[in-house]
Amino acid sequence: RKEERVLRYLLPQVEAASLLSITLAFAWQKALREWPQIMVYFILWCTFFMSLSAGILLICFQKPATDGVGVCFIAFAIGNGLYACWVSQRVGFCYKVLLKSLEPVNKFRDLNQPAYWMLGAGFLWMSLWILAVVGALNFYYPALVIIALLLSLCWTTEVMRNVVNLTVSRVIALYYLRGMQSNTQFCFQRALTRNLGSACLGSLFVPAIEAMRIIARGLNLLEGEDEFMFSCAHCCLNVMQSIFRYGNGWAYVQIAAYGKGFVRASQDTWALFEREEMEPIVDSDMMSAICFLTGVCSGSICVIVVAAWTAKVHQPFTATISLLAFFIGYLMTRIAMALPHACVSCYYVCYAENPENRLFDKTIKERLELIKAGRDVVVPTPRVPRRFTR
C-alpha cells in the first residue's frame, strides 16, 4: 500500500515534468537559434524571475521542508541576479560568437535528430528510474539508495548530453577544418560506439571541473584578505591549472574530430589556446553559463507547475516532488542545449587550430587585440598569481 500510494502521487507528476521539460528544452534551443541577441539577456533575467517565483511559491505552503527548498531557490535567484549584472559587459561578445557559430547549423537540416533520440531515451529512462526509486523504499537505507540513484541519473543524462555534443561537434568541426558535409547519422553512430568511452569519462570529470572553477573564482575574490586565504587560493589555483590541462569541456571537439582520448584531447586543445593566447577569451566564455541557466529556468518552471499540482492532491509530497521536478527539468534541457554549446566550442577550438580559415571572421582576433591593449574587460578563470610563482 505504501508503494502504491507513492506511485499514485509521484509517477503522474514525474511524467508531466518530463514532458514539460522536453517541450521547454526545444523551445529554448529554437529561440536561441532564431534570436540569439535577445535570448542571451532573456535567459539571464528569466532564470532570475522563475527561480525567485518558485522559491516564493514553496515558502507560501508554510511547511518546514518546502520552506527550506524555497529559501535555496531564492538564494540562487539573488546570486543569479548579481551574476547577470556582473557579466553585462560581456554579453555583446557572447552574442557575436553565438551568432557566428550557429551559421553552419542551417547547412545540416538533420543536426537536431540526435537530440530527439536522446530526449526520447531520457524520457523512457526517467520512467524506469522512478520505479526504481519507489522500489528503493523497501531497502534498509532508502535515503542512501535514492541518493545513489539520483547520482546515476545525473551521470546517465550527462552521457546522453555528451553524445549529442560529440555528434554535433564532429559535424561542425569537419565542416570548419575540411569543408566536409558530414552525415549526421554516421556521426551519431560513431558517438555511440567509438567515442562513448570518452563521453562517459568526461561526464564524470567535467561537471566536477566546472564546480572547482567556480570555487577557484570565489577564492580569487577573497584572497588577499589574510595569509590563510593566500594559501588556500594558491593551492586551489595550482590545482585548477593542472586540471584544465588534463580535463576540460573543450576536449569534446577534438575527441569528435580526431577520435582522441579524453585526457589527450584536453591537453592538445588547451595547448592550442595557449599557442594563440586565447585563454582569457575561453575562460570568460558565457555559453556554459547560458546553458546552465536555461536548465535552471526550465527546472524552476517545472517546480512551479508540479508543486501547485501536488499541493492540491497530496501536500506532504510537495517538497520531494518539487526537487525531483527541478532535476528533471534541468537535466532534460541540458541535453537539448548541447547543440548550441557544441557549435560555440567548435568555433573556438577550430579557430585556435587554424585562425586563417576563411570561414572565420575577425571577431576573436579583434577581441584579442582589445584585451592586449587593455581596452576590453574579461573575467578569466583565475590562475596562480605571479607573486606565487616567483
mmCIF file of C-alpha atoms in Angstrom:
data_model
loop_
_atom_site.group_PDB
_atom_site.id
_atom_site.type_symbol
_atom_site.label_atom_id
_atom_site.label_comp_id
_atom_site.label_asym_id
_atom_site.label_seq_id
_atom_site.Cartn_x
_atom_site.Cartn_y
_atom_site.Cartn_z
ATOM 1 C CA ARG A 1 0.000 0.000 0.000
ATOM 2 C CA LYS A 2 2.867 2.352 0.751
ATOM 3 C CA GLU A 3 4.434 1.837 -2.668
ATOM 4 C CA GLU A 4 1.044 2.121 -4.363
ATOM 5 C CA ARG A 5 0.369 5.440 -2.631
ATOM 6 C CA VAL A 6 3.810 6.804 -3.536
ATOM 7 C CA LEU A 7 3.434 5.680 -7.138
ATOM 8 C CA ARG A 8 -0.035 7.197 -7.368
ATOM 9 C CA TYR A 9 1.115 10.657 -6.275
ATOM 10 C CA LEU A 10 4.632 10.537 -7.762
ATOM 11 C CA LEU A 11 4.502 8.997 -11.227
ATOM 12 C CA PRO A 12 1.982 11.403 -12.877
ATOM 13 C CA GLN A 13 3.948 14.455 -11.728
ATOM 14 C CA VAL A 14 7.256 12.982 -12.868
ATOM 15 C CA GLU A 15 5.871 12.134 -16.301
ATOM 16 C CA ALA A 16 4.337 15.603 -16.590
ATOM 17 C CA ALA A 17 7.619 17.235 -15.572
ATOM 18 C CA SER A 18 9.485 15.155 -18.153
ATOM 19 C CA LEU A 19 7.126 16.120 -20.987
ATOM 20 C CA LEU A 20 7.098 19.770 -19.934
ATOM 21 C CA SER A 21 10.884 19.890 -19.730
ATOM 22 C CA ILE A 22 11.268 18.334 -23.202
ATOM 23 C CA THR A 23 8.909 20.959 -24.614
ATOM 24 C CA LEU A 24 10.797 23.744 -22.853
ATOM 25 C CA ALA A 25 14.132 22.328 -23.988
ATOM 26 C CA PHE A 26 13.303 22.593 -27.674
ATOM 27 C CA ALA A 27 11.634 25.969 -27.152
ATOM 28 C CA TRP A 28 14.843 27.321 -25.578
ATOM 29 C CA GLN A 29 17.014 25.880 -28.329
ATOM 30 C CA LYS A 30 14.800 27.161 -31.141
ATOM 31 C CA ALA A 31 14.549 30.629 -29.614
ATOM 32 C CA LEU A 32 18.309 30.814 -29.038
ATOM 33 C CA ARG A 33 18.963 29.907 -32.668
ATOM 34 C CA GLU A 34 16.422 32.408 -34.023
ATOM 35 C CA TRP A 35 17.047 35.395 -31.726
ATOM 36 C CA PRO A 36 20.466 34.958 -30.093
ATOM 37 C CA GLN A 37 20.939 38.585 -29.065
ATOM 38 C CA ILE A 38 17.599 38.863 -27.295
ATOM 39 C CA MET A 39 17.752 35.393 -25.777
ATOM 40 C CA VAL A 40 21.098 35.894 -24.006
ATOM 41 C CA TYR A 41 19.604 38.742 -21.971
ATOM 42 C CA PHE A 42 16.257 36.969 -21.655
ATOM 43 C CA ILE A 43 17.812 33.782 -20.258
ATOM 44 C CA LEU A 44 19.836 35.697 -17.677
ATOM 45 C CA TRP A 45 16.815 37.521 -16.279
ATOM 46 C CA CYS A 46 14.101 34.929 -16.911
ATOM 47 C CA THR A 47 16.052 32.474 -14.764
ATOM 48 C CA PHE A 48 16.173 35.081 -12.010
ATOM 49 C CA PHE A 49 12.410 35.643 -12.036
ATOM 50 C CA MET A 50 11.459 31.965 -12.436
ATOM 51 C CA SER A 51 13.708 30.738 -9.617
ATOM 52 C CA LEU A 52 12.524 33.597 -7.398
ATOM 53 C CA SER A 53 8.896 32.751 -8.182
ATOM 54 C CA ALA A 54 9.463 29.061 -7.451
ATOM 55 C CA GLY A 55 11.052 29.923 -4.107
ATOM 56 C CA ILE A 56 8.234 32.267 -3.092
ATOM 57 C CA LEU A 57 5.601 29.676 -4.080
ATOM 58 C CA LEU A 58 7.232 26.965 -1.981
ATOM 59 C CA ILE A 59 7.519 29.257 1.028
ATOM 60 C CA CYS A 60 3.814 30.077 0.726
ATOM 61 C CA PHE A 61 2.958 26.447 1.553
ATOM 62 C CA GLN A 62 4.317 27.110 5.088
ATOM 63 C CA LYS A 63 5.838 23.679 5.655
ATOM 64 C CA PRO A 64 9.390 23.205 7.024
ATOM 65 C CA ALA A 65 10.513 21.133 4.028
ATOM 66 C CA THR A 66 9.066 23.461 1.392
ATOM 67 C CA ASP A 67 10.395 26.489 3.298
ATOM 68 C CA GLY A 68 13.924 25.062 3.171
ATOM 69 C CA VAL A 69 13.731 24.335 -0.554
ATOM 70 C CA GLY A 70 12.148 27.736 -1.200
ATOM 71 C CA VAL A 71 14.951 29.561 0.602
ATOM 72 C CA CYS A 72 17.502 27.742 -1.613
ATOM 73 C CA PHE A 73 15.682 28.909 -4.745
ATOM 74 C CA ILE A 74 15.531 32.499 -3.506
ATOM 75 C CA ALA A 75 19.242 32.453 -2.581
ATOM 76 C CA PHE A 76 20.069 31.170 -6.070
ATOM 77 C CA ALA A 77 17.884 33.865 -7.630
ATOM 78 C CA ILE A 78 19.801 36.569 -5.756
ATOM 79 C CA GLY A 79 23.127 35.108 -6.909
ATOM 80 C CA ASN A 80 21.812 34.859 -10.457
ATOM 81 C CA GLY A 81 20.751 38.499 -10.436
ATOM 82 C CA LEU A 82 24.204 39.566 -9.265
ATOM 83 C CA TYR A 83 25.810 37.415 -11.965
ATOM 84 C CA ALA A 84 23.582 38.964 -14.651
ATOM 85 C CA CYS A 85 24.745 42.438 -13.609
ATOM 86 C CA TRP A 86 28.389 41.317 -13.403
ATOM 87 C CA VAL A 87 28.563 39.889 -16.942
ATOM 88 C CA SER A 88 26.569 42.624 -18.681
ATOM 89 C CA GLN A 89 29.727 43.950 -20.373
ATOM 90 C CA ARG A 90 30.449 40.527 -21.894
ATOM 91 C CA VAL A 91 27.019 39.881 -23.402
ATOM 92 C CA GLY A 92 27.857 41.689 -26.656
ATOM 93 C CA PHE A 93 30.802 39.439 -27.455
ATOM 94 C CA CYS A 94 28.849 36.338 -26.388
ATOM 95 C CA TYR A 95 26.097 37.275 -28.839
ATOM 96 C CA LYS A 96 28.552 37.812 -31.704
ATOM 97 C CA VAL A 97 30.240 34.433 -31.189
ATOM 98 C CA LEU A 98 26.911 32.655 -30.803
ATOM 99 C CA LEU A 99 25.512 34.225 -33.963
ATOM 100 C CA LYS A 100 28.598 33.305 -36.000
ATOM 101 C CA SER A 101 28.941 29.786 -34.593
ATOM 102 C CA LEU A 102 25.305 28.907 -35.378
ATOM 103 C CA GLU A 103 25.654 29.768 -39.078
ATOM 104 C CA PRO A 104 26.714 26.225 -40.180
ATOM 105 C CA VAL A 105 23.650 24.677 -38.482
ATOM 106 C CA ASN A 106 21.406 25.693 -41.382
ATOM 107 C CA LYS A 107 23.540 23.591 -43.739
ATOM 108 C CA PHE A 108 22.660 20.397 -41.825
ATOM 109 C CA ARG A 109 18.891 20.034 -41.599
ATOM 110 C CA ASP A 110 19.023 16.814 -39.582
ATOM 111 C CA LEU A 111 21.522 18.063 -36.997
ATOM 112 C CA ASN A 112 18.870 18.079 -34.278
ATOM 113 C CA GLN A 113 17.919 14.413 -34.709
ATOM 114 C CA PRO A 114 20.444 13.108 -32.100
ATOM 115 C CA ALA A 115 18.847 15.446 -29.544
ATOM 116 C CA TYR A 116 15.403 13.992 -30.412
ATOM 117 C CA TRP A 117 16.661 10.452 -29.884
ATOM 118 C CA MET A 118 18.447 11.260 -26.642
ATOM 119 C CA LEU A 119 15.482 13.128 -25.179
ATOM 120 C CA GLY A 120 13.220 10.211 -26.101
ATOM 121 C CA ALA A 121 15.639 7.823 -24.415
ATOM 122 C CA GLY A 122 15.829 10.175 -21.446
ATOM 123 C CA PHE A 123 12.036 10.152 -21.072
ATOM 124 C CA LEU A 124 11.919 6.344 -21.091
ATOM 125 C CA TRP A 125 14.850 6.112 -18.686
ATOM 126 C CA MET A 126 13.179 8.603 -16.345
ATOM 127 C CA SER A 127 10.019 6.463 -16.299
ATOM 128 C CA LEU A 128 12.003 3.363 -15.346
ATOM 129 C CA TRP A 129 14.134 5.304 -12.890
ATOM 130 C CA ILE A 130 11.153 6.493 -10.860
ATOM 131 C CA LEU A 131 10.018 2.881 -10.454
ATOM 132 C CA ALA A 132 13.469 2.083 -9.059
ATOM 133 C CA VAL A 133 13.086 4.945 -6.575
ATOM 134 C CA VAL A 134 9.746 3.553 -5.395
ATOM 135 C CA GLY A 135 11.311 0.104 -5.030
ATOM 136 C CA ALA A 136 14.193 1.566 -3.035
ATOM 137 C CA LEU A 137 11.751 2.435 -0.239
ATOM 138 C CA ASN A 138 11.933 -1.238 0.831
ATOM 139 C CA PHE A 139 15.714 -1.151 1.335
ATOM 140 C CA TYR A 140 17.372 -0.904 4.758
ATOM 141 C CA TYR A 141 18.773 2.550 3.966
ATOM 142 C CA PRO A 142 16.372 4.035 1.401
ATOM 143 C CA ALA A 143 17.816 7.549 1.626
ATOM 144 C CA LEU A 144 21.314 6.369 0.627
ATOM 145 C CA VAL A 145 19.931 4.229 -2.205
ATOM 146 C CA ILE A 146 17.863 7.115 -3.551
ATOM 147 C CA ILE A 147 20.895 9.442 -3.430
ATOM 148 C CA ALA A 148 22.896 6.836 -5.376
ATOM 149 C CA LEU A 149 20.062 6.545 -7.896
ATOM 150 C CA LEU A 150 19.971 10.327 -8.261
ATOM 151 C CA LEU A 151 23.710 10.465 -8.927
ATOM 152 C CA SER A 152 23.362 7.698 -11.506
ATOM 153 C CA LEU A 153 20.552 9.647 -13.185
ATOM 154 C CA CYS A 154 22.707 12.776 -13.378
ATOM 155 C CA TRP A 155 25.593 10.806 -14.876
ATOM 156 C CA THR A 156 23.362 8.974 -17.381
ATOM 157 C CA THR A 157 21.742 12.162 -18.665
ATOM 158 C CA GLU A 158 25.162 13.826 -18.814
ATOM 159 C CA VAL A 159 26.354 10.962 -21.032
ATOM 160 C CA MET A 160 23.304 11.489 -23.258
ATOM 161 C CA ARG A 161 24.117 15.191 -23.480
ATOM 162 C CA ASN A 162 27.714 14.484 -24.409
ATOM 163 C CA VAL A 163 26.647 12.012 -27.098
ATOM 164 C CA VAL A 164 24.708 14.873 -28.709
ATOM 165 C CA ASN A 165 27.693 17.152 -28.085
ATOM 166 C CA LEU A 166 30.103 14.755 -29.812
ATOM 167 C CA THR A 167 27.758 14.249 -32.772
ATOM 168 C CA VAL A 168 27.288 17.959 -33.387
ATOM 169 C CA SER A 169 30.976 18.660 -32.721
ATOM 170 C CA ARG A 170 32.076 16.172 -35.382
ATOM 171 C CA VAL A 171 29.696 17.550 -37.991
ATOM 172 C CA ILE A 172 30.618 21.190 -37.347
ATOM 173 C CA ALA A 173 34.357 20.604 -36.767
ATOM 174 C CA LEU A 174 34.791 18.702 -40.020
ATOM 175 C CA TYR A 175 32.935 21.471 -41.809
ATOM 176 C CA TYR A 176 35.326 24.079 -40.386
ATOM 177 C CA LEU A 177 38.534 22.073 -40.743
ATOM 178 C CA ARG A 178 37.973 20.220 -44.020
ATOM 179 C CA GLY A 179 34.904 21.780 -45.602
ATOM 180 C CA MET A 180 33.097 18.417 -45.399
ATOM 181 C CA GLN A 181 29.322 17.870 -45.420
ATOM 182 C CA SER A 182 29.280 15.025 -42.897
ATOM 183 C CA ASN A 183 26.427 12.553 -42.476
ATOM 184 C CA THR A 184 24.758 13.243 -39.133
ATOM 185 C CA GLN A 185 23.566 9.655 -38.688
ATOM 186 C CA PHE A 186 27.075 8.281 -39.174
ATOM 187 C CA CYS A 187 28.471 10.819 -36.672
ATOM 188 C CA PHE A 188 25.739 9.818 -34.219
ATOM 189 C CA GLN A 189 26.652 6.139 -34.557
ATOM 190 C CA ARG A 190 30.313 6.999 -34.056
ATOM 191 C CA ALA A 191 29.483 8.940 -30.879
ATOM 192 C CA LEU A 192 27.530 5.935 -29.548
ATOM 193 C CA THR A 193 30.336 3.472 -30.274
ATOM 194 C CA ARG A 194 33.910 4.668 -30.735
ATOM 195 C CA ASN A 195 33.603 7.861 -28.659
ATOM 196 C CA LEU A 196 31.232 6.557 -25.987
ATOM 197 C CA GLY A 197 34.050 5.824 -23.529
ATOM 198 C CA SER A 198 35.292 9.407 -23.710
ATOM 199 C CA ALA A 199 31.727 10.651 -23.267
ATOM 200 C CA CYS A 200 31.341 8.532 -20.132
ATOM 201 C CA LEU A 201 34.704 9.620 -18.712
ATOM 202 C CA GLY A 202 34.088 13.276 -19.465
ATOM 203 C CA SER A 203 30.636 13.058 -17.903
ATOM 204 C CA LEU A 204 32.293 12.109 -14.617
ATOM 205 C CA PHE A 205 35.009 14.764 -14.559
ATOM 206 C CA VAL A 206 33.846 17.844 -16.468
ATOM 207 C CA PRO A 207 30.977 18.755 -14.060
ATOM 208 C CA ALA A 208 33.404 18.447 -11.139
ATOM 209 C CA ILE A 209 35.929 20.601 -13.000
ATOM 210 C CA GLU A 210 33.311 23.276 -13.626
ATOM 211 C CA ALA A 211 32.369 23.239 -9.937
ATOM 212 C CA MET A 212 36.032 23.667 -8.963
ATOM 213 C CA ARG A 213 36.261 26.511 -11.468
ATOM 214 C CA ILE A 214 33.517 28.361 -9.580
ATOM 215 C CA ILE A 215 35.255 27.699 -6.257
ATOM 216 C CA ALA A 216 38.544 28.994 -7.654
ATOM 217 C CA ARG A 217 36.895 32.201 -8.795
ATOM 218 C CA GLY A 218 35.354 32.665 -5.365
ATOM 219 C CA LEU A 219 38.694 32.135 -3.634
ATOM 220 C CA ASN A 220 40.344 34.534 -6.030
ATOM 221 C CA LEU A 221 37.924 37.240 -4.920
ATOM 222 C CA LEU A 222 38.715 36.528 -1.256
ATOM 223 C CA GLU A 223 42.474 36.018 -1.498
ATOM 224 C CA GLY A 224 44.381 38.968 -0.220
ATOM 225 C CA GLU A 225 42.382 39.354 2.970
ATOM 226 C CA ASP A 226 44.754 37.323 5.124
ATOM 227 C CA GLU A 227 47.563 34.777 4.986
ATOM 228 C CA PHE A 228 45.212 31.810 5.276
ATOM 229 C CA MET A 229 43.259 32.893 2.196
ATOM 230 C CA PHE A 230 46.568 33.411 0.360
ATOM 231 C CA SER A 231 47.499 29.774 0.936
ATOM 232 C CA CYS A 232 44.007 28.480 0.050
ATOM 233 C CA ALA A 233 43.922 30.499 -3.150
ATOM 234 C CA HIS A 234 47.444 29.369 -4.041
ATOM 235 C CA CYS A 235 46.583 25.690 -3.538
ATOM 236 C CA CYS A 236 43.254 25.852 -5.354
ATOM 237 C CA LEU A 237 44.619 27.803 -8.310
ATOM 238 C CA ASN A 238 47.506 25.348 -8.692
ATOM 239 C CA VAL A 239 45.012 22.503 -8.802
ATOM 240 C CA MET A 240 42.906 24.388 -11.347
ATOM 241 C CA GLN A 241 45.911 24.949 -13.577
ATOM 242 C CA SER A 242 46.652 21.227 -13.656
ATOM 243 C CA ILE A 243 43.035 20.190 -14.108
ATOM 244 C CA PHE A 244 42.454 22.471 -17.048
ATOM 245 C CA ARG A 245 45.342 20.863 -18.861
ATOM 246 C CA TYR A 246 44.208 17.292 -18.329
ATOM 247 C CA GLY A 247 40.444 17.640 -18.354
ATOM 248 C CA ASN A 248 38.168 20.323 -19.826
ATOM 249 C CA GLY A 249 34.917 20.578 -21.721
ATOM 250 C CA TRP A 250 36.616 21.920 -24.845
ATOM 251 C CA ALA A 251 38.157 18.489 -25.437
ATOM 252 C CA TYR A 252 34.966 17.090 -26.988
ATOM 253 C CA VAL A 253 35.714 18.875 -30.247
ATOM 254 C CA GLN A 254 38.999 17.041 -30.788
ATOM 255 C CA ILE A 255 37.520 13.783 -29.483
ATOM 256 C CA ALA A 256 34.819 14.042 -32.145
ATOM 257 C CA ALA A 257 37.061 15.260 -34.964
ATOM 258 C CA TYR A 258 40.118 13.040 -34.434
ATOM 259 C CA GLY A 259 38.963 10.219 -32.162
ATOM 260 C CA LYS A 260 41.430 11.122 -29.399
ATOM 261 C CA GLY A 261 41.064 10.029 -25.794
ATOM 262 C CA PHE A 262 39.618 12.473 -23.275
ATOM 263 C CA VAL A 263 42.874 13.368 -21.497
ATOM 264 C CA ARG A 264 44.930 13.677 -24.700
ATOM 265 C CA ALA A 265 42.245 15.808 -26.343
ATOM 266 C CA SER A 266 42.130 18.080 -23.279
ATOM 267 C CA GLN A 267 45.888 18.599 -23.355
ATOM 268 C CA ASP A 268 46.013 19.275 -27.096
ATOM 269 C CA THR A 269 43.054 21.655 -27.011
ATOM 270 C CA TRP A 270 44.466 23.711 -24.168
ATOM 271 C CA ALA A 271 47.842 23.798 -25.927
ATOM 272 C CA LEU A 272 46.104 25.319 -28.968
ATOM 273 C CA PHE A 273 44.512 28.000 -26.812
ATOM 274 C CA GLU A 274 47.875 28.808 -25.241
ATOM 275 C CA ARG A 275 49.558 28.980 -28.643
ATOM 276 C CA GLU A 276 47.013 31.529 -29.891
ATOM 277 C CA GLU A 277 46.909 33.313 -26.500
ATOM 278 C CA MET A 278 43.165 32.672 -26.265
ATOM 279 C CA GLU A 279 42.998 31.635 -22.591
ATOM 280 C CA PRO A 280 41.411 34.925 -21.409
ATOM 281 C CA ILE A 281 38.665 34.584 -24.010
ATOM 282 C CA VAL A 282 37.771 30.939 -23.423
ATOM 283 C CA ASP A 283 37.989 31.411 -19.653
ATOM 284 C CA SER A 284 35.425 34.207 -19.792
ATOM 285 C CA ASP A 285 33.121 32.459 -22.274
ATOM 286 C CA MET A 286 29.487 32.680 -21.185
ATOM 287 C CA MET A 287 27.981 29.822 -23.191
ATOM 288 C CA SER A 288 28.364 27.242 -20.428
ATOM 289 C CA ALA A 289 26.640 29.601 -18.014
ATOM 290 C CA ILE A 290 23.840 30.318 -20.509
ATOM 291 C CA CYS A 291 23.189 26.582 -20.997
ATOM 292 C CA PHE A 292 23.271 26.041 -17.239
ATOM 293 C CA LEU A 293 20.804 28.865 -16.627
ATOM 294 C CA THR A 294 18.369 27.587 -19.265
ATOM 295 C CA GLY A 295 18.348 24.275 -17.399
ATOM 296 C CA VAL A 296 17.714 26.061 -14.088
ATOM 297 C CA CYS A 297 14.933 28.117 -15.667
ATOM 298 C CA SER A 298 13.213 25.017 -17.065
ATOM 299 C CA GLY A 299 13.610 23.292 -13.709
ATOM 300 C CA SER A 300 12.052 26.273 -11.918
ATOM 301 C CA ILE A 301 9.079 26.286 -14.290
ATOM 302 C CA CYS A 302 8.601 22.555 -13.667
ATOM 303 C CA VAL A 303 8.725 23.233 -9.915
ATOM 304 C CA ILE A 304 6.009 25.892 -10.167
ATOM 305 C CA VAL A 305 3.680 23.594 -12.162
ATOM 306 C CA VAL A 306 4.325 20.391 -10.215
ATOM 307 C CA ALA A 307 4.360 21.995 -6.749
ATOM 308 C CA ALA A 308 0.985 23.642 -7.329
ATOM 309 C CA TRP A 309 -0.429 20.340 -8.608
ATOM 310 C CA THR A 310 0.987 18.257 -5.745
ATOM 311 C CA ALA A 311 -0.121 20.716 -3.066
ATOM 312 C CA LYS A 312 -3.653 20.279 -4.373
ATOM 313 C CA VAL A 313 -3.729 16.461 -4.444
ATOM 314 C CA HIS A 314 -1.261 15.391 -1.714
ATOM 315 C CA GLN A 315 0.602 18.189 0.058
ATOM 316 C CA PRO A 316 3.081 16.065 2.126
ATOM 317 C CA PHE A 317 4.913 15.138 -1.106
ATOM 318 C CA THR A 318 5.310 18.746 -2.281
ATOM 319 C CA ALA A 319 8.955 19.337 -1.287
ATOM 320 C CA THR A 320 10.163 15.945 -2.558
ATOM 321 C CA ILE A 321 8.390 16.160 -5.887
ATOM 322 C CA SER A 322 9.445 19.788 -6.352
ATOM 323 C CA LEU A 323 13.124 18.844 -6.038
ATOM 324 C CA LEU A 324 12.634 15.911 -8.369
ATOM 325 C CA ALA A 325 10.819 18.065 -10.936
ATOM 326 C CA PHE A 326 13.644 20.602 -10.799
ATOM 327 C CA PHE A 327 16.295 17.964 -11.526
ATOM 328 C CA ILE A 328 14.228 16.511 -14.375
ATOM 329 C CA GLY A 329 13.678 19.926 -15.962
ATOM 330 C CA TYR A 330 17.336 20.839 -15.621
ATOM 331 C CA LEU A 331 18.729 17.569 -16.974
ATOM 332 C CA MET A 332 16.377 17.327 -19.947
ATOM 333 C CA THR A 333 17.008 20.911 -21.013
ATOM 334 C CA ARG A 334 20.776 20.447 -20.879
ATOM 335 C CA ILE A 335 20.503 17.592 -23.401
ATOM 336 C CA ALA A 336 18.818 19.837 -25.981
ATOM 337 C CA MET A 337 21.145 22.763 -25.284
ATOM 338 C CA ALA A 338 24.126 20.585 -26.221
ATOM 339 C CA LEU A 339 23.677 21.714 -29.845
ATOM 340 C CA PRO A 340 24.401 25.466 -29.440
ATOM 341 C CA HIS A 341 27.040 24.689 -26.807
ATOM 342 C CA ALA A 342 28.853 22.331 -29.210
ATOM 343 C CA CYS A 343 28.682 24.908 -32.018
ATOM 344 C CA VAL A 344 30.341 27.562 -29.863
ATOM 345 C CA SER A 345 33.012 25.097 -28.685
ATOM 346 C CA CYS A 346 33.798 24.161 -32.297
ATOM 347 C CA TYR A 347 34.081 27.815 -33.238
ATOM 348 C CA TYR A 348 36.726 28.461 -30.561
ATOM 349 C CA VAL A 349 38.707 25.231 -30.962
ATOM 350 C CA CYS A 350 38.716 25.217 -34.772
ATOM 351 C CA TYR A 351 39.724 28.872 -34.819
ATOM 352 C CA ALA A 352 42.632 28.091 -32.486
ATOM 353 C CA GLU A 353 43.707 25.281 -34.821
ATOM 354 C CA ASN A 354 43.535 27.380 -37.996
ATOM 355 C CA PRO A 355 42.930 31.122 -37.423
ATOM 356 C CA GLU A 356 43.406 31.879 -41.128
ATOM 357 C CA ASN A 357 40.439 29.763 -42.185
ATOM 358 C CA ARG A 358 38.155 31.792 -44.461
ATOM 359 C CA LEU A 359 35.087 30.562 -42.552
ATOM 360 C CA PHE A 360 36.089 32.661 -39.528
ATOM 361 C CA ASP A 361 35.677 36.407 -39.270
ATOM 362 C CA LYS A 362 37.695 38.856 -37.154
ATOM 363 C CA THR A 363 35.544 38.610 -34.020
ATOM 364 C CA ILE A 364 38.089 36.692 -31.917
ATOM 365 C CA LYS A 365 41.095 38.451 -33.417
ATOM 366 C CA GLU A 366 39.701 41.901 -32.640
ATOM 367 C CA ARG A 367 38.762 40.793 -29.137
ATOM 368 C CA LEU A 368 42.320 39.576 -28.506
ATOM 369 C CA GLU A 369 43.741 42.879 -29.733
ATOM 370 C CA LEU A 370 41.445 44.817 -27.402
ATOM 371 C CA ILE A 371 42.433 42.638 -24.437
ATOM 372 C CA LYS A 372 46.133 43.056 -25.151
ATOM 373 C CA ALA A 373 45.643 46.808 -25.467
ATOM 374 C CA GLY A 374 43.790 46.890 -22.136
ATOM 375 C CA ARG A 375 40.613 48.275 -23.724
ATOM 376 C CA ASP A 376 38.308 45.333 -23.061
ATOM 377 C CA VAL A 377 37.012 43.672 -19.919
ATOM 378 C CA VAL A 378 37.464 39.964 -19.269
ATOM 379 C CA VAL A 379 36.839 37.931 -16.160
ATOM 380 C CA PRO A 380 39.086 34.906 -16.627
ATOM 381 C CA THR A 381 39.283 31.787 -14.552
ATOM 382 C CA PRO A 382 41.976 32.685 -12.016
ATOM 383 C CA ARG A 383 45.424 31.229 -12.455
ATOM 384 C CA VAL A 384 48.283 31.194 -9.983
ATOM 385 C CA PRO A 385 49.220 34.859 -9.323
ATOM 386 C CA ARG A 386 52.694 35.851 -10.434
ATOM 387 C CA ARG A 387 53.791 36.668 -6.886
ATOM 388 C CA PHE A 388 53.346 32.978 -6.015
ATOM 389 C CA THR A 389 55.311 31.683 -8.999
ATOM 390 C CA ARG A 390 58.479 33.713 -8.403
#
